[in-house]
C-alpha cells in the first residue's frame, strides 16, 4: 500500500505562534509564591529573558516567530503529516488515521521547536549558560542542540533513573557539547537535601527542575529553560497544529479527533490548540484527547490547585491538575511523561470541556508501539506510544460502530534511543506500575497555600 505524505514547502512554516490564552479568558494567572499576587515580568526575569517572560504572561493571540528561529526550523520543518494506511488496514478500521511526525528533528522529537526559540532569546539577552531538567533525555538533548547552534553552554540535570536507563541520550548531550549530571545531584542544595532524606531516590522531573532553577537563581549569566508545562513552551509548539491544518487541507480532510501524549502537555497543546482556536472562533468542533500514563495520571486523577512546578518549591505557583509537587512517579520507560502536573493551559482546557483525558498502562502502550512500528515502519518514542494506544483504541471503536471518522495524532518522537525498553517488552519483562493512591494523597497533603488566599 502506498505511503501518503502531505508535505508543505519552507515558505509555509508558520510566521507566528498561536496563543490559546487569548481565547481562554478563564485562565488563572500564575502567582508569585511569596506574595500570592499574579506574577509579573519582573518576577520572572531572574531566570528567563524578558521576551520569554512576556510570552509567558501574554494574552496576545499571535506572536511573531523571529526570522532566525524560522530559518533553523527550516532544517526539519514543516514536518511531514502521514496517512497511516497500513495501520488502518491492519486494524480493519474505516477510520482515517493521520499522524504528524516530529522525529525528523535533529534531536528526534518536537522539543527543539521550543529549544531553538529559547536559546535564541537567551543569546540575544546576553546569557552565557542555560540550565535545565530532562527526563528520558529528549529535552536535554534538544536544548543541547540549541546551545550548540547559538554558542551557549548547557547544563542538564537528568533524572537519575533515566540517566541509567538511557545512556545514549546522555552521550548525545555530551556530543552536542553540554554537561549532564544525574539528579538528584550533590551540586545543588535541592539535590543534597533530597539525597540526605533518601540516598536511593530515583529522581523526578520536579527534582531536576529545582536543581536547574537553583543554578539559574544563583548566577546572573545562567538562565533556566523549561521543556514543557510553561505557557511560552506550549506556545512555541503551536507550529505543529498550524502546519497540520494546512496539511489536512491538502488531504481535503479535517480531524474529528486529535490525540497527543501528555507529560507536561506541550506537544498535545502544540498540535491541538490551533484546532481548538478554530473551534472557539466558530469553526468545526474537534474532540481532543490527552493520553497520559496510568502510573502518573495528573489529568485523570490529579487535583486542580495552585502548585509548584518543581519539587523544592522555587517556581511561581501554577494552577493546574497536579498529583502534588512532592510526588515521585514510578520509573516507567516513558520518562518524558513522569511529571506531577500539567501545563496550566491544558488544565484549563480540560476544565472548560475543550479536551478529554485518558490514562493508559505502559505495556498496552508498548503493544501499540509494536503494531505501529510493524505497519508504519517508525519506531515510536515510549511517550508517543501513549497517543498511538488511544488512536488505535478509537479506530477500533469506530470499526465496531461501523463509522468513518478522521483521527489525527501526534507522533512526538522516534524511539531509537529506547530500544532497550522495547527489548525488555519483547522479553516479557515490562510490568505495569499501576497508580499509587496513597503516595499521591501524601503529596497532595503538601500542596502550598498561596499567601492571601
Ligand atoms: C518530552 C516528550 C513528551 C512529553 O512532553 P509534553 O510536554 O507533554 O509534550 C512526549 N513525547 C516525546 C517524544 C517527548 O520527548
PDB file of N, CA and C and ligand atoms in Angstrom, residues 102 108-111 134-139 142 169 205 227-229 233 237 260-270 291 334-338 342-343 380-385 410-415 418, ligand 1:
ATOM      1  N   UNK A 102       7.239  14.280  14.388  1.00  0.00           N
ATOM      2  CA  UNK A 102       8.256  15.232  14.854  1.00  0.00           C
ATOM      3  C   UNK A 102       9.637  14.594  15.046  1.00  0.00           C
ATOM      4  N   UNK A 108      15.298  14.370  17.444  1.00  0.00           N
ATOM      5  CA  UNK A 108      14.371  13.249  17.366  1.00  0.00           C
ATOM      6  C   UNK A 108      13.013  13.438  17.996  1.00  0.00           C
ATOM      7  N   UNK A 109      12.642  14.672  18.335  1.00  0.00           N
ATOM      8  CA  UNK A 109      11.314  14.913  18.905  1.00  0.00           C
ATOM      9  C   UNK A 109      10.852  16.328  18.577  1.00  0.00           C
ATOM     10  N   UNK A 110       9.690  16.692  19.125  1.00  0.00           N
ATOM     11  CA  UNK A 110       9.136  18.041  18.938  1.00  0.00           C
ATOM     12  C   UNK A 110       9.901  19.082  19.751  1.00  0.00           C
ATOM     13  N   UNK A 111      10.723  18.668  20.725  1.00  0.00           N
ATOM     14  CA  UNK A 111      11.255  19.609  21.703  1.00  0.00           C
ATOM     15  C   UNK A 111      12.177  20.698  21.137  1.00  0.00           C
ATOM     16  N   UNK A 134      15.921  17.143  32.558  1.00  0.00           N
ATOM     17  CA  UNK A 134      15.420  16.278  31.498  1.00  0.00           C
ATOM     18  C   UNK A 134      15.005  14.949  32.109  1.00  0.00           C
ATOM     19  N   UNK A 135      13.975  14.337  31.515  1.00  0.00           N
ATOM     20  CA  UNK A 135      13.528  13.017  31.965  1.00  0.00           C
ATOM     21  C   UNK A 135      14.266  11.980  31.150  1.00  0.00           C
ATOM     22  N   UNK A 136      13.626  11.509  30.094  1.00  0.00           N
ATOM     23  CA  UNK A 136      14.245  10.494  29.242  1.00  0.00           C
ATOM     24  C   UNK A 136      15.431  11.046  28.456  1.00  0.00           C
ATOM     25  N   UNK A 137      15.593  12.355  28.437  1.00  0.00           N
ATOM     26  CA  UNK A 137      16.740  12.951  27.759  1.00  0.00           C
ATOM     27  C   UNK A 137      16.383  13.664  26.468  1.00  0.00           C
ATOM     28  N   UNK A 138      15.090  13.617  26.092  1.00  0.00           N
ATOM     29  CA  UNK A 138      14.679  14.267  24.841  1.00  0.00           C
ATOM     30  C   UNK A 138      14.832  15.785  24.941  1.00  0.00           C
ATOM     31  N   UNK A 139      14.402  16.350  26.059  1.00  0.00           N
ATOM     32  CA  UNK A 139      14.512  17.799  26.208  1.00  0.00           C
ATOM     33  C   UNK A 139      15.967  18.198  26.402  1.00  0.00           C
ATOM     34  N   UNK A 142      17.604  18.208  23.145  1.00  0.00           N
ATOM     35  CA  UNK A 142      17.108  19.294  22.281  1.00  0.00           C
ATOM     36  C   UNK A 142      17.708  20.639  22.672  1.00  0.00           C
ATOM     37  N   UNK A 169      21.192   8.788  25.299  1.00  0.00           N
ATOM     38  CA  UNK A 169      20.680  10.165  25.321  1.00  0.00           C
ATOM     39  C   UNK A 169      21.709  11.070  26.000  1.00  0.00           C
ATOM     40  N   UNK A 205      11.251  14.634  37.440  1.00  0.00           N
ATOM     41  CA  UNK A 205      11.382  15.886  36.686  1.00  0.00           C
ATOM     42  C   UNK A 205      11.288  17.078  37.631  1.00  0.00           C
ATOM     43  N   UNK A 227      11.291  22.640  29.433  1.00  0.00           N
ATOM     44  CA  UNK A 227      10.983  21.833  28.258  1.00  0.00           C
ATOM     45  C   UNK A 227       9.504  21.608  28.020  1.00  0.00           C
ATOM     46  N   UNK A 228       8.671  22.002  28.991  1.00  0.00           N
ATOM     47  CA  UNK A 228       7.233  21.788  28.848  1.00  0.00           C
ATOM     48  C   UNK A 228       6.501  22.667  29.858  1.00  0.00           C
ATOM     49  N   UNK A 229       5.209  22.417  30.031  1.00  0.00           N
ATOM     50  CA  UNK A 229       4.366  22.989  31.093  1.00  0.00           C
ATOM     51  C   UNK A 229       4.102  24.491  30.952  1.00  0.00           C
ATOM     52  N   UNK A 233       6.257  27.682  26.396  1.00  0.00           N
ATOM     53  CA  UNK A 233       6.685  26.425  25.755  1.00  0.00           C
ATOM     54  C   UNK A 233       5.546  25.848  24.918  1.00  0.00           C
ATOM     55  N   UNK A 237       5.200  25.377  20.565  1.00  0.00           N
ATOM     56  CA  UNK A 237       4.859  24.115  19.890  1.00  0.00           C
ATOM     57  C   UNK A 237       3.684  24.252  18.927  1.00  0.00           C
ATOM     58  N   UNK A 260      -2.911  13.475  21.619  1.00  0.00           N
ATOM     59  CA  UNK A 260      -1.492  13.674  21.894  1.00  0.00           C
ATOM     60  C   UNK A 260      -1.113  13.045  23.219  1.00  0.00           C
ATOM     61  N   UNK A 261       0.144  12.571  23.323  1.00  0.00           N
ATOM     62  CA  UNK A 261       0.666  12.093  24.598  1.00  0.00           C
ATOM     63  C   UNK A 261       0.871  13.315  25.489  1.00  0.00           C
ATOM     64  N   UNK A 262       0.493  13.190  26.762  1.00  0.00           N
ATOM     65  CA  UNK A 262       0.619  14.340  27.655  1.00  0.00           C
ATOM     66  C   UNK A 262       1.532  14.036  28.836  1.00  0.00           C
ATOM     67  N   UNK A 263       2.677  14.718  28.851  1.00  0.00           N
ATOM     68  CA  UNK A 263       3.569  14.693  30.005  1.00  0.00           C
ATOM     69  C   UNK A 263       3.359  16.017  30.721  1.00  0.00           C
ATOM     70  N   UNK A 264       4.071  17.042  30.259  1.00  0.00           N
ATOM     71  CA  UNK A 264       3.790  18.396  30.713  1.00  0.00           C
ATOM     72  C   UNK A 264       2.741  19.059  29.839  1.00  0.00           C
ATOM     73  N   UNK A 265       2.428  18.429  28.719  1.00  0.00           N
ATOM     74  CA  UNK A 265       1.323  18.886  27.877  1.00  0.00           C
ATOM     75  C   UNK A 265       1.708  19.693  26.653  1.00  0.00           C
ATOM     76  N   UNK A 266       3.021  19.855  26.367  1.00  0.00           N
ATOM     77  CA  UNK A 266       3.366  20.811  25.305  1.00  0.00           C
ATOM     78  C   UNK A 266       3.123  20.309  23.888  1.00  0.00           C
ATOM     79  N   UNK A 267       3.401  19.029  23.617  1.00  0.00           N
ATOM     80  CA  UNK A 267       3.166  18.593  22.227  1.00  0.00           C
ATOM     81  C   UNK A 267       1.680  18.455  21.945  1.00  0.00           C
ATOM     82  N   UNK A 268       0.925  18.023  22.953  1.00  0.00           N
ATOM     83  CA  UNK A 268      -0.533  17.980  22.807  1.00  0.00           C
ATOM     84  C   UNK A 268      -1.064  19.387  22.544  1.00  0.00           C
ATOM     85  N   UNK A 269      -0.610  20.335  23.358  1.00  0.00           N
ATOM     86  CA  UNK A 269      -1.039  21.726  23.195  1.00  0.00           C
ATOM     87  C   UNK A 269      -0.679  22.222  21.798  1.00  0.00           C
ATOM     88  N   UNK A 270       0.551  21.950  21.392  1.00  0.00           N
ATOM     89  CA  UNK A 270       1.022  22.442  20.099  1.00  0.00           C
ATOM     90  C   UNK A 270       0.202  21.915  18.944  1.00  0.00           C
ATOM     91  N   UNK A 291      -3.476  11.708  26.182  1.00  0.00           N
ATOM     92  CA  UNK A 291      -3.144  10.347  26.594  1.00  0.00           C
ATOM     93  C   UNK A 291      -2.020  10.409  27.617  1.00  0.00           C
ATOM     94  N   UNK A 334       8.482   5.685  29.780  1.00  0.00           N
ATOM     95  CA  UNK A 334       8.156   6.956  29.143  1.00  0.00           C
ATOM     96  C   UNK A 334       8.572   8.078  30.087  1.00  0.00           C
ATOM     97  N   UNK A 335       9.893   8.249  30.233  1.00  0.00           N
ATOM     98  CA  UNK A 335      10.439   9.189  31.208  1.00  0.00           C
ATOM     99  C   UNK A 335       9.945  10.611  31.018  1.00  0.00           C
ATOM    100  N   UNK A 336       9.638  10.961  29.770  1.00  0.00           N
ATOM    101  CA  UNK A 336       9.171  12.308  29.472  1.00  0.00           C
ATOM    102  C   UNK A 336       7.750  12.566  29.969  1.00  0.00           C
ATOM    103  N   UNK A 337       7.089  11.522  30.472  1.00  0.00           N
ATOM    104  CA  UNK A 337       5.718  11.703  30.972  1.00  0.00           C
ATOM    105  C   UNK A 337       5.665  11.627  32.499  1.00  0.00           C
ATOM    106  N   UNK A 338       6.830  11.540  33.145  1.00  0.00           N
ATOM    107  CA  UNK A 338       6.854  11.386  34.607  1.00  0.00           C
ATOM    108  C   UNK A 338       6.852  12.752  35.281  1.00  0.00           C
ATOM    109  N   UNK A 342       0.706  19.546  34.964  1.00  0.00           N
ATOM    110  CA  UNK A 342       0.393  19.652  33.535  1.00  0.00           C
ATOM    111  C   UNK A 342       0.342  21.140  33.185  1.00  0.00           C
ATOM    112  N   UNK A 343       0.572  21.462  31.946  1.00  0.00           N
ATOM    113  CA  UNK A 343       0.501  22.863  31.511  1.00  0.00           C
ATOM    114  C   UNK A 343      -0.815  23.501  31.966  1.00  0.00           C
ATOM    115  N   UNK A 380       8.286   4.271  17.531  1.00  0.00           N
ATOM    116  CA  UNK A 380       7.916   5.475  18.279  1.00  0.00           C
ATOM    117  C   UNK A 380       8.603   5.579  19.642  1.00  0.00           C
ATOM    118  N   UNK A 381       8.820   6.792  20.105  1.00  0.00           N
ATOM    119  CA  UNK A 381       9.295   7.011  21.473  1.00  0.00           C
ATOM    120  C   UNK A 381       8.249   6.435  22.429  1.00  0.00           C
ATOM    121  N   UNK A 382       8.680   5.899  23.590  1.00  0.00           N
ATOM    122  CA  UNK A 382       7.708   5.357  24.549  1.00  0.00           C
ATOM    123  C   UNK A 382       6.623   6.378  24.915  1.00  0.00           C
ATOM    124  N   UNK A 383       6.983   7.661  24.980  1.00  0.00           N
ATOM    125  CA  UNK A 383       5.992   8.703  25.268  1.00  0.00           C
ATOM    126  C   UNK A 383       4.919   8.703  24.167  1.00  0.00           C
ATOM    127  N   UNK A 384       5.380   8.687  22.917  1.00  0.00           N
ATOM    128  CA  UNK A 384       4.452   8.768  21.785  1.00  0.00           C
ATOM    129  C   UNK A 384       3.518   7.563  21.717  1.00  0.00           C
ATOM    130  N   UNK A 385       3.963   6.407  22.241  1.00  0.00           N
ATOM    131  CA  UNK A 385       3.100   5.216  22.155  1.00  0.00           C
ATOM    132  C   UNK A 385       1.803   5.421  22.943  1.00  0.00           C
ATOM    133  N   UNK A 410      -0.385  12.958  17.379  1.00  0.00           N
ATOM    134  CA  UNK A 410       0.970  13.473  17.346  1.00  0.00           C
ATOM    135  C   UNK A 410       1.968  12.352  17.581  1.00  0.00           C
ATOM    136  N   UNK A 411       2.824  12.102  16.585  1.00  0.00           N
ATOM    137  CA  UNK A 411       3.926  11.160  16.791  1.00  0.00           C
ATOM    138  C   UNK A 411       5.115  12.046  17.192  1.00  0.00           C
ATOM    139  N   UNK A 412       5.209  12.259  18.509  1.00  0.00           N
ATOM    140  CA  UNK A 412       6.086  13.313  19.016  1.00  0.00           C
ATOM    141  C   UNK A 412       7.575  13.018  18.891  1.00  0.00           C
ATOM    142  N   UNK A 413       7.952  11.744  18.718  1.00  0.00           N
ATOM    143  CA  UNK A 413       9.375  11.463  18.565  1.00  0.00           C
ATOM    144  C   UNK A 413       9.633  10.006  18.216  1.00  0.00           C
ATOM    145  N   UNK A 414      10.864   9.727  17.784  1.00  0.00           N
ATOM    146  CA  UNK A 414      11.225   8.328  17.493  1.00  0.00           C
ATOM    147  C   UNK A 414      11.823   7.672  18.734  1.00  0.00           C
ATOM    148  N   UNK A 415      11.884   6.349  18.701  1.00  0.00           N
ATOM    149  CA  UNK A 415      12.350   5.609  19.872  1.00  0.00           C
ATOM    150  C   UNK A 415      13.693   4.938  19.682  1.00  0.00           C
ATOM    151  N   UNK A 418      15.490   4.194  22.686  1.00  0.00           N
ATOM    152  CA  UNK A 418      14.683   3.483  23.674  1.00  0.00           C
ATOM    153  C   UNK A 418      14.544   2.011  23.340  1.00  0.00           C
TER     154      UNK A 418
HETATM  155  C1  LIG B   1       9.003  15.105  26.356  1.00  0.00           C
HETATM  156  C2  LIG B   1       8.221  14.295  25.431  1.00  0.00           C
HETATM  157  C3  LIG B   1       6.829  14.159  25.558  1.00  0.00           C
HETATM  158  C4  LIG B   1       6.067  14.737  26.706  1.00  0.00           C
HETATM  159  O1  LIG B   1       6.177  16.098  26.862  1.00  0.00           O
HETATM  160  P1  LIG B   1       4.997  17.106  26.520  1.00  0.00           P
HETATM  161  O2  LIG B   1       5.442  18.404  27.006  1.00  0.00           O
HETATM  162  O3  LIG B   1       3.761  16.587  27.190  1.00  0.00           O
HETATM  163  O4  LIG B   1       4.860  17.069  25.050  1.00  0.00           O
HETATM  164  C5  LIG B   1       6.148  13.425  24.614  1.00  0.00           C
HETATM  165  N1  LIG B   1       6.790  12.825  23.599  1.00  0.00           N
HETATM  166  C6  LIG B   1       8.124  12.919  23.445  1.00  0.00           C
HETATM  167  C7  LIG B   1       8.772  12.221  22.303  1.00  0.00           C
HETATM  168  C8  LIG B   1       8.872  13.662  24.354  1.00  0.00           C
HETATM  169  O5  LIG B   1      10.188  13.755  24.186  1.00  0.00           O
END
